[in-house]
CSV table of N, CA and C in Angstrom, one decimal:
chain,number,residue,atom,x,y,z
O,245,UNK,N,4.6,54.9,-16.1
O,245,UNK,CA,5.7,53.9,-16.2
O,245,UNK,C,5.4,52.8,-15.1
O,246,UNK,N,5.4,51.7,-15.4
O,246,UNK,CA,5.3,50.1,-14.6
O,246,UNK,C,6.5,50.4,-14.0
O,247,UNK,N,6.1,49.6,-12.5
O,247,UNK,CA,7.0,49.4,-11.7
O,247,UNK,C,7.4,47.5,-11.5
O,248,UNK,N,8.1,47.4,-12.0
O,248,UNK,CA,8.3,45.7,-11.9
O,248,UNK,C,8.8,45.4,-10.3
O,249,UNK,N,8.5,44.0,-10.3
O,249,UNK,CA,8.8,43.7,-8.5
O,249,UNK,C,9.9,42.1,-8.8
O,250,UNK,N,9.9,41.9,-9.9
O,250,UNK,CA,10.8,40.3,-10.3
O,250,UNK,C,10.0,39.3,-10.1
O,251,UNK,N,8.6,39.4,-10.3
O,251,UNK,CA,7.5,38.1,-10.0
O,251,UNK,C,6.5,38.1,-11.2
O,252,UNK,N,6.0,37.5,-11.3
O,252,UNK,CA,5.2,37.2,-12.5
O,252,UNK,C,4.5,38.1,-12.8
O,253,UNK,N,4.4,38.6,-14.3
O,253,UNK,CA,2.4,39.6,-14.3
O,253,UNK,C,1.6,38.4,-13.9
O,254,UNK,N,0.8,39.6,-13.3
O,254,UNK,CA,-0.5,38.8,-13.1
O,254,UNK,C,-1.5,38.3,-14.2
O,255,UNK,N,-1.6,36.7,-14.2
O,255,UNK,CA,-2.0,35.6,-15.4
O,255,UNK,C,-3.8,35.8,-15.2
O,256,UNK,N,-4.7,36.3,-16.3
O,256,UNK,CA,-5.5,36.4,-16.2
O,256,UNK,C,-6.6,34.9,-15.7
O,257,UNK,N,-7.3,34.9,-14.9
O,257,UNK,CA,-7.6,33.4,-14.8
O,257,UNK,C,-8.2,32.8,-15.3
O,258,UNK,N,-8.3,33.0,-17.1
O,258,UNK,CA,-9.2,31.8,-18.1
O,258,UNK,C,-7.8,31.9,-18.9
O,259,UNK,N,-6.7,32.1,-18.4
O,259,UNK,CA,-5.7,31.8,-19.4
O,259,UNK,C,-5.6,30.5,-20.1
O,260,UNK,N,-5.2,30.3,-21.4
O,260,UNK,CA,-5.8,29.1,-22.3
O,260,UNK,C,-4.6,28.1,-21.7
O,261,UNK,N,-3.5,28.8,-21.9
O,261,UNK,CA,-2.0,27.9,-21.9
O,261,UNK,C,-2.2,27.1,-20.3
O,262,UNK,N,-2.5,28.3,-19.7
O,262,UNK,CA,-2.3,27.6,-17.9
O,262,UNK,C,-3.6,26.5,-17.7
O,263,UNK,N,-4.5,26.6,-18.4
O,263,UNK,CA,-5.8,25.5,-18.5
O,263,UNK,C,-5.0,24.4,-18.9
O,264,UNK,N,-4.7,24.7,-20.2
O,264,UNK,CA,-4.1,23.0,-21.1
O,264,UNK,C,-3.0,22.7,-19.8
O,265,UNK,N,-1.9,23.1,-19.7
O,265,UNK,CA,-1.2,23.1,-18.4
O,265,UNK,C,-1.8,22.0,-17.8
O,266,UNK,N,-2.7,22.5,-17.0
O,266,UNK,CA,-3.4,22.4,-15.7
O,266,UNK,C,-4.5,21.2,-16.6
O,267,UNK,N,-4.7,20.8,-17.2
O,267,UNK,CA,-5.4,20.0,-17.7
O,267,UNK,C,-5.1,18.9,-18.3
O,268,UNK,N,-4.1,19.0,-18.8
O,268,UNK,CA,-2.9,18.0,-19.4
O,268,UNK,C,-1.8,17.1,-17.9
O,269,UNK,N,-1.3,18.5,-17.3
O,269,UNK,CA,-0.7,17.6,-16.1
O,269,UNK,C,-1.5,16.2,-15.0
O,270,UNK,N,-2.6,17.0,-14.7
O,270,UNK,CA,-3.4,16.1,-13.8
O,270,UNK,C,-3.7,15.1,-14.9
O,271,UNK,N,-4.2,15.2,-16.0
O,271,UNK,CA,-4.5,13.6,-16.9
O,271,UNK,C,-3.7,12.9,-16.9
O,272,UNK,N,-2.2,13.4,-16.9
O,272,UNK,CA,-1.4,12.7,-16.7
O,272,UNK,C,-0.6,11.6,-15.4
O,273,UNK,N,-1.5,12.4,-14.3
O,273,UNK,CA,-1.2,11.8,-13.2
O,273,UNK,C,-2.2,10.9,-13.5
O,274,UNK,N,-3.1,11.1,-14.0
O,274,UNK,CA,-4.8,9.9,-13.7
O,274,UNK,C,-4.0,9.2,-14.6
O,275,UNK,N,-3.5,9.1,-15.5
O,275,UNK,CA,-3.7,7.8,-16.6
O,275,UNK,C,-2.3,7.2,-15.8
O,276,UNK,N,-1.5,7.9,-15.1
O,276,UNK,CA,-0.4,6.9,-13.9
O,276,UNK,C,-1.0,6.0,-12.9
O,277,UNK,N,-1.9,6.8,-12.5
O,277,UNK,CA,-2.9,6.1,-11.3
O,277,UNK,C,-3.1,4.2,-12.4
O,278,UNK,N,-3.8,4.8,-13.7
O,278,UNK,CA,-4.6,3.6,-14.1
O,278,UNK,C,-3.5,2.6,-14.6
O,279,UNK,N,-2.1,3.0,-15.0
O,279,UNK,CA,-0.9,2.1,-14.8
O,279,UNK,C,-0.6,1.5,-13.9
O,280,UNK,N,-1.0,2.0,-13.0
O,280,UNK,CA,-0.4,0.9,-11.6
O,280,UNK,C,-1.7,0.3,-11.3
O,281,UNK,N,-2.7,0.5,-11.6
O,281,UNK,CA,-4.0,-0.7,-11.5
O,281,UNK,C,-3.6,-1.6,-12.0
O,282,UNK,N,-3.4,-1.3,-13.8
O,282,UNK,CA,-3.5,-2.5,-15.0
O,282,UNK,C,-1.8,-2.9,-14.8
O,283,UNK,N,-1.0,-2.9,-14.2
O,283,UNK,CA,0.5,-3.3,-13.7
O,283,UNK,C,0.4,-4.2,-12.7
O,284,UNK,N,-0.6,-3.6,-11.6
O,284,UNK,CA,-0.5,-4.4,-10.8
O,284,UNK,C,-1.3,-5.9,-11.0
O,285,UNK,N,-2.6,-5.8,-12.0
O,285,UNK,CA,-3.1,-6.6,-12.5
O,285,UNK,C,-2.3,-8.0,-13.1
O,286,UNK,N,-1.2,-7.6,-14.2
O,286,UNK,CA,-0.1,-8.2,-14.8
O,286,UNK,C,0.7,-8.8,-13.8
O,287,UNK,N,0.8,-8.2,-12.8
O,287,UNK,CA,2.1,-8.9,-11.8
O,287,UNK,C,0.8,-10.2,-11.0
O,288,UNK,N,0.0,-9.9,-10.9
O,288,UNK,CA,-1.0,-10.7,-10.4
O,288,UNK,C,-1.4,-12.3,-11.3
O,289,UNK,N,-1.8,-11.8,-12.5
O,289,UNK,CA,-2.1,-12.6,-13.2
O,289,UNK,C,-0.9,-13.1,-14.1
O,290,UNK,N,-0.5,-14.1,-14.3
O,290,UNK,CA,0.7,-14.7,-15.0
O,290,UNK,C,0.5,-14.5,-16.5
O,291,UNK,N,-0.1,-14.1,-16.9
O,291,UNK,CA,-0.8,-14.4,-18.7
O,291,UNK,C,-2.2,-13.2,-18.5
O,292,UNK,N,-2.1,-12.4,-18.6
O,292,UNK,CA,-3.9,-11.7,-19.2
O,292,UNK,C,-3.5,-10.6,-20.3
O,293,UNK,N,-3.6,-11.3,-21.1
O,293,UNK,CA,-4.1,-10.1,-22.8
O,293,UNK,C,-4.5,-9.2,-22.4
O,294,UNK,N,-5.3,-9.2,-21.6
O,294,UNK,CA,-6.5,-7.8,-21.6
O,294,UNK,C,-5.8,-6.7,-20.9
O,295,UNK,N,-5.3,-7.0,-20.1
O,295,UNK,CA,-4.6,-5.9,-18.7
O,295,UNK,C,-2.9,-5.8,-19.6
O,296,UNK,N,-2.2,-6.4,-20.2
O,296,UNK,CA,-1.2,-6.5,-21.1
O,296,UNK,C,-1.6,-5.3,-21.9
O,297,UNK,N,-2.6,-5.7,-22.7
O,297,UNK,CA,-2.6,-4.6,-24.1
O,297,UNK,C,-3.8,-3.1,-23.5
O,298,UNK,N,-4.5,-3.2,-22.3
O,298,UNK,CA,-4.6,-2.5,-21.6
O,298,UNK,C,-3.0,-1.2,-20.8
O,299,UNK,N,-2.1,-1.9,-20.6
O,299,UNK,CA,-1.2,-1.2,-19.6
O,299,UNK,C,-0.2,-0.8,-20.7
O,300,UNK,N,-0.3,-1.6,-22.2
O,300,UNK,CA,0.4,-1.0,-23.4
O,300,UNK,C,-0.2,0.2,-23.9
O,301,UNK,N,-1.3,0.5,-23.9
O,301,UNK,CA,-2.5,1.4,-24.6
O,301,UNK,C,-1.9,2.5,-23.8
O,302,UNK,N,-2.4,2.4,-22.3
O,302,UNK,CA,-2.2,3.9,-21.3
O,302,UNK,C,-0.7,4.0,-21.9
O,303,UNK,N,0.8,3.3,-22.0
O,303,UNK,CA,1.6,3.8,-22.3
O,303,UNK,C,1.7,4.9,-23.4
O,304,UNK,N,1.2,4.6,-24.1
O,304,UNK,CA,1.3,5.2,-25.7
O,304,UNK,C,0.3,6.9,-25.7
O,305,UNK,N,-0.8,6.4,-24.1
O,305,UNK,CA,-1.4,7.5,-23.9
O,305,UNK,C,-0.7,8.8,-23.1
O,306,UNK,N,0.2,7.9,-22.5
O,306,UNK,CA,0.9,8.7,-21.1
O,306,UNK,C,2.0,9.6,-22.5
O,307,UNK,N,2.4,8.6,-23.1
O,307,UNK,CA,3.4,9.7,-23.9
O,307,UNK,C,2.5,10.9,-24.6
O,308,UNK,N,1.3,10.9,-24.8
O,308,UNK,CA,0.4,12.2,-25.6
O,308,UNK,C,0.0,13.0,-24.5
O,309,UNK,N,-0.3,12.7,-23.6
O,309,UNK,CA,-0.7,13.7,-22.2
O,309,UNK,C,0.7,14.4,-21.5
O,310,UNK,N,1.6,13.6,-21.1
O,310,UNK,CA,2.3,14.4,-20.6
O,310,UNK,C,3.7,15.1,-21.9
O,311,UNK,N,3.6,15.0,-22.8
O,311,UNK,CA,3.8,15.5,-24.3
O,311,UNK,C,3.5,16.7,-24.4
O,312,UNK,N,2.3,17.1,-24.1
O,312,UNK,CA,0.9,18.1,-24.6
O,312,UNK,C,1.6,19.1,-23.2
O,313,UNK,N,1.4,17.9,-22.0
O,313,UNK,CA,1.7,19.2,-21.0
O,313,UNK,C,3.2,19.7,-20.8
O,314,UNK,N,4.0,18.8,-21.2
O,314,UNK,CA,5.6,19.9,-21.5
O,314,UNK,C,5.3,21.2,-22.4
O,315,UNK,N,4.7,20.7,-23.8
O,315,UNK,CA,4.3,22.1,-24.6
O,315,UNK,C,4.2,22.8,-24.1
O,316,UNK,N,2.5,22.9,-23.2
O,316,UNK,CA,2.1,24.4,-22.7
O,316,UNK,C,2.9,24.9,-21.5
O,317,UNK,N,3.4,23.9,-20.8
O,317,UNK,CA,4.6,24.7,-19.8
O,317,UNK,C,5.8,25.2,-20.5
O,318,UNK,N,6.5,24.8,-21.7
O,318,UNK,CA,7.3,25.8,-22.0
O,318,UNK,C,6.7,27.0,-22.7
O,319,UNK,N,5.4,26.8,-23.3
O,319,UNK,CA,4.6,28.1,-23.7
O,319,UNK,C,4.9,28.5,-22.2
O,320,UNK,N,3.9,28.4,-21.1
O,320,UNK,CA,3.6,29.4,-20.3
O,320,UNK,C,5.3,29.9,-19.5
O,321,UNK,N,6.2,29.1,-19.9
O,321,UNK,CA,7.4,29.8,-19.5
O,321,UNK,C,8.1,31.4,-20.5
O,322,UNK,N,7.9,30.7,-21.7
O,322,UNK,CA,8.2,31.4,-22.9
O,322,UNK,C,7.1,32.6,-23.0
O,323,UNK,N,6.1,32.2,-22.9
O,323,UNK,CA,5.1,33.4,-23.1
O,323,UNK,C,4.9,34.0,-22.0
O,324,UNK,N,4.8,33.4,-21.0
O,324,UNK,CA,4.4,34.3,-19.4
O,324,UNK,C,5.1,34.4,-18.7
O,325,UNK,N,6.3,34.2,-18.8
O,325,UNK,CA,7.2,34.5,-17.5
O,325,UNK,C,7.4,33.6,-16.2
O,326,UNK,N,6.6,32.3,-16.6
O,326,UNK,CA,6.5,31.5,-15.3
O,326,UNK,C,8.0,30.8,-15.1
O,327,UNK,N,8.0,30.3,-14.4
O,327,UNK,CA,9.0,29.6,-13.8
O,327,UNK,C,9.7,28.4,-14.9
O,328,UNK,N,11.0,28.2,-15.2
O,328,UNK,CA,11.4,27.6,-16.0
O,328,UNK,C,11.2,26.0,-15.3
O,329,UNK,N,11.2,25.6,-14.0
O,329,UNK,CA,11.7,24.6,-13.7
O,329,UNK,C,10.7,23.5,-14.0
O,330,UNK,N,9.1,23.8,-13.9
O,330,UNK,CA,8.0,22.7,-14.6
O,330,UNK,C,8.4,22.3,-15.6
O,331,UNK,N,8.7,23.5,-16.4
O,331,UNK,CA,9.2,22.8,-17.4
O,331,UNK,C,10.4,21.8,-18.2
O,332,UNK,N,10.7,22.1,-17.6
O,332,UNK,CA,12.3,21.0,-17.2
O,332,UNK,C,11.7,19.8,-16.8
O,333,UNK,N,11.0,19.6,-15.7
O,333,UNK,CA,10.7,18.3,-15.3
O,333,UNK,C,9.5,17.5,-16.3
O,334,UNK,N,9.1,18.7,-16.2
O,334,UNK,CA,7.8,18.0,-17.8
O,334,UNK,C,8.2,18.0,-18.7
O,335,UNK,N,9.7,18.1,-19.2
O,335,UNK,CA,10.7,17.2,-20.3
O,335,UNK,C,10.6,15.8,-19.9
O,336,UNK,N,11.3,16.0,-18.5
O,336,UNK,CA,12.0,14.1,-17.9
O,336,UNK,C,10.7,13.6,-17.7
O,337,UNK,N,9.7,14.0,-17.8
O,337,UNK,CA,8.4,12.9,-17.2
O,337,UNK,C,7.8,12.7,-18.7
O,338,UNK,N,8.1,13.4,-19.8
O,338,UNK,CA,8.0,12.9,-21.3
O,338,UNK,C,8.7,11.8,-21.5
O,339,UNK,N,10.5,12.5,-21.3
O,339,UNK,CA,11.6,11.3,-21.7
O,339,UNK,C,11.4,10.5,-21.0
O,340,UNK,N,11.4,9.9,-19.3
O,340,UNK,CA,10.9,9.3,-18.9
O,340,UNK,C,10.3,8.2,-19.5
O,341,UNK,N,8.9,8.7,-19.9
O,341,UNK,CA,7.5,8.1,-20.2
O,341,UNK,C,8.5,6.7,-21.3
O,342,UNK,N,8.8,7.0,-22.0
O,342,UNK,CA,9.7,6.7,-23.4
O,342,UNK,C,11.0,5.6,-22.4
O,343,UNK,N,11.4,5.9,-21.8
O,343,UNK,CA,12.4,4.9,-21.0
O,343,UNK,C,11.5,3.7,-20.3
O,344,UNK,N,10.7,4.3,-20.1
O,344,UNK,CA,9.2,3.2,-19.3
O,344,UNK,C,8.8,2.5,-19.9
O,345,UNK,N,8.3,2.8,-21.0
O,345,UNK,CA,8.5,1.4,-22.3
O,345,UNK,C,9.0,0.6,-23.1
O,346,UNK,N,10.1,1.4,-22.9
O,346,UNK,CA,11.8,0.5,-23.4
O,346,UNK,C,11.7,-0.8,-22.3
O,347,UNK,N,11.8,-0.5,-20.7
O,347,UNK,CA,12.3,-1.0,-20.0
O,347,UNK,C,11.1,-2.2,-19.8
O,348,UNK,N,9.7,-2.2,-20.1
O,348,UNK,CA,8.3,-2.7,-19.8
O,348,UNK,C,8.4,-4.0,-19.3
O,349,UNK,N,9.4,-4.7,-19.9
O,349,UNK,CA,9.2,-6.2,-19.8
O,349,UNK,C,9.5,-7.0,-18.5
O,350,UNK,N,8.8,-8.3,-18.4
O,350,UNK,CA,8.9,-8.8,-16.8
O,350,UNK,C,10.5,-8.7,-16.9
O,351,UNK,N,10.8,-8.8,-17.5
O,351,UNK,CA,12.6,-9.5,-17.2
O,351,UNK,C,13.1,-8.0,-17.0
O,352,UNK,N,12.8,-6.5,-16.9
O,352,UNK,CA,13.4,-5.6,-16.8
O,352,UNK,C,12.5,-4.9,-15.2
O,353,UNK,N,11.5,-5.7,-14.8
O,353,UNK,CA,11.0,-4.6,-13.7
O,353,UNK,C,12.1,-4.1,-12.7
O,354,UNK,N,13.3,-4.6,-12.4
O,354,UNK,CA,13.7,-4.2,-11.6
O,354,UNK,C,14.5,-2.4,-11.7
O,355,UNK,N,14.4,-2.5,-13.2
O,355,UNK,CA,14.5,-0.6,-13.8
O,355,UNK,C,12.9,-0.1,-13.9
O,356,UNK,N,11.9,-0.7,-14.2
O,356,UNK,CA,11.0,-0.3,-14.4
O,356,UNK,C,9.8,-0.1,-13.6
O,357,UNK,N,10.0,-0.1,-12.1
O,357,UNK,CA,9.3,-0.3,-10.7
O,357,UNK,C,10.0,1.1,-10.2
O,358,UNK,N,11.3,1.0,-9.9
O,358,UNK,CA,11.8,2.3,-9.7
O,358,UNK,C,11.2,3.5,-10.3
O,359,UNK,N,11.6,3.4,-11.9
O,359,UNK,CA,11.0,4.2,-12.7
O,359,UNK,C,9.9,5.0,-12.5
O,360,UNK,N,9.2,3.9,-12.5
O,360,UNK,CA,7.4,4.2,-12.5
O,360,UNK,C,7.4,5.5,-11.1
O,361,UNK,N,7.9,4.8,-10.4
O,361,UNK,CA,8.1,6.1,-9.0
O,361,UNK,C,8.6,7.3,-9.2
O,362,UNK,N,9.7,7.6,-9.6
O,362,UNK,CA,10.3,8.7,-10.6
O,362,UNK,C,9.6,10.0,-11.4
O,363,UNK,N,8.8,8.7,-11.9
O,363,UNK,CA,7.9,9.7,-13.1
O,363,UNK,C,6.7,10.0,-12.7
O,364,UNK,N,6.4,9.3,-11.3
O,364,UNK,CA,4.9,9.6,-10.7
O,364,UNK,C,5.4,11.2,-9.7
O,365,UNK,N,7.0,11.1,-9.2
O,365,UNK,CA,7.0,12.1,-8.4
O,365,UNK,C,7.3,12.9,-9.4
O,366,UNK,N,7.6,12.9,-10.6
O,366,UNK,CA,7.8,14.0,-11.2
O,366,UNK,C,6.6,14.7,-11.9
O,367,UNK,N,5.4,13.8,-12.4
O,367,UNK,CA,4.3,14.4,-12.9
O,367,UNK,C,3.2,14.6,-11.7
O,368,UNK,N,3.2,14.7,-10.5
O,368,UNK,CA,2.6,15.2,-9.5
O,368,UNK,C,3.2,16.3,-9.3
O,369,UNK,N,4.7,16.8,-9.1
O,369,UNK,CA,5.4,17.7,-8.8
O,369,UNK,C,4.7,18.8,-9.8
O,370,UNK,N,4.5,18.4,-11.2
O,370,UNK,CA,4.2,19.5,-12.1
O,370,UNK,C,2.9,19.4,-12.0
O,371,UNK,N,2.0,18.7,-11.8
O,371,UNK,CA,0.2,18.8,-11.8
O,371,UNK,C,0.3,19.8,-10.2
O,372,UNK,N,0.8,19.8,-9.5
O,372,UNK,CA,0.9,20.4,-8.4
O,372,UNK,C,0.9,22.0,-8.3
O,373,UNK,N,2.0,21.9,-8.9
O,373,UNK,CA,2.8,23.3,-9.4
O,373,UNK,C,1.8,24.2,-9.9
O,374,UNK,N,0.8,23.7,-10.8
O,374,UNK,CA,0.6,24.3,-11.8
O,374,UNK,C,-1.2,25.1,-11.0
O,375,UNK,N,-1.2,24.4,-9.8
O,375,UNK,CA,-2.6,25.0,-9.1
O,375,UNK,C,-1.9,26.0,-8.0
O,376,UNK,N,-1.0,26.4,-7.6
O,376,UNK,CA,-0.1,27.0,-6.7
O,376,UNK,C,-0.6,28.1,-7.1
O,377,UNK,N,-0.6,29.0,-6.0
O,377,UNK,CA,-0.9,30.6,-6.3
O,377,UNK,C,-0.2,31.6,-7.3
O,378,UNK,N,0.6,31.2,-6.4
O,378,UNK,CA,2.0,32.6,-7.1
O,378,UNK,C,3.4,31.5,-8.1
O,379,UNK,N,2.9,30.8,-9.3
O,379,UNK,CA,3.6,30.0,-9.9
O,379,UNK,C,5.3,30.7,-10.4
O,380,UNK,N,6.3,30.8,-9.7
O,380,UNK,CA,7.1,31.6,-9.9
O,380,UNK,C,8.5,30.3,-10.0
């Protein structure tokens, strides 16, 4: 008979779900990083197409990466026992993502500067999480 202690089994470490996880969250922080390059670009330059339909592209990417990584964190919650709360925030850093582009335009940065902060502490919070030893 198993003796349980209220902490996680132990996750073998080629687990698929905790990869995609772990592979999906950090892309998602890099393609934030490459938002606030091609943003800050835009606030620089009064008019550039390129950095415009550049900082539109990453949006449409940010919704597929951190999308992919809500999935496997409610998998790894649902299937492995991990901690519900990544996954919760890797809802709001989806929904988020989606409020971020509503709001995109010069005439709205002043919702959409805050924002950007928001969703950068929330998808570091879960790329973070997800290299932690004991993910509980």
């Amino acid at each position: 008979m198993a003796h349980t202690t209220g902490t996680l089994p132990a996750q073998r470490a080629s687990d698929p779900i905790l990869t995609t996880f772990r592979v999906f969250a950090v892309l998602t922080v890099v393609n934030l990083l490459w938002q606030f390059v091609s943003a800050g670009e835009l606030v620089n330059r009064p008019v550039d197409d390129a950095f415009e339909a550049s900082h539109s592209a990453g949006a449409i990417v940010l919704h597929v990466l951190s999308g992919i990584a809500m999935i496997a964190a409610f998998a790894l919650w649902r299937l492995r026992g991990a901690a519900l709360w990544p996954a919760v925030i890797a809802l709001l850093v989806f929904v988020l993502s989606f409020v971020q582009a509503y709001f995109g335009g010069r005439s709205t940065l002043w919702i959409h500067v805050p924002g950007a902060m928001i969703l950068t502490i929330g998808a570091v919070a879960v790329a973070v999480w997800t290299f932690l030893p004991a993910r509980r």
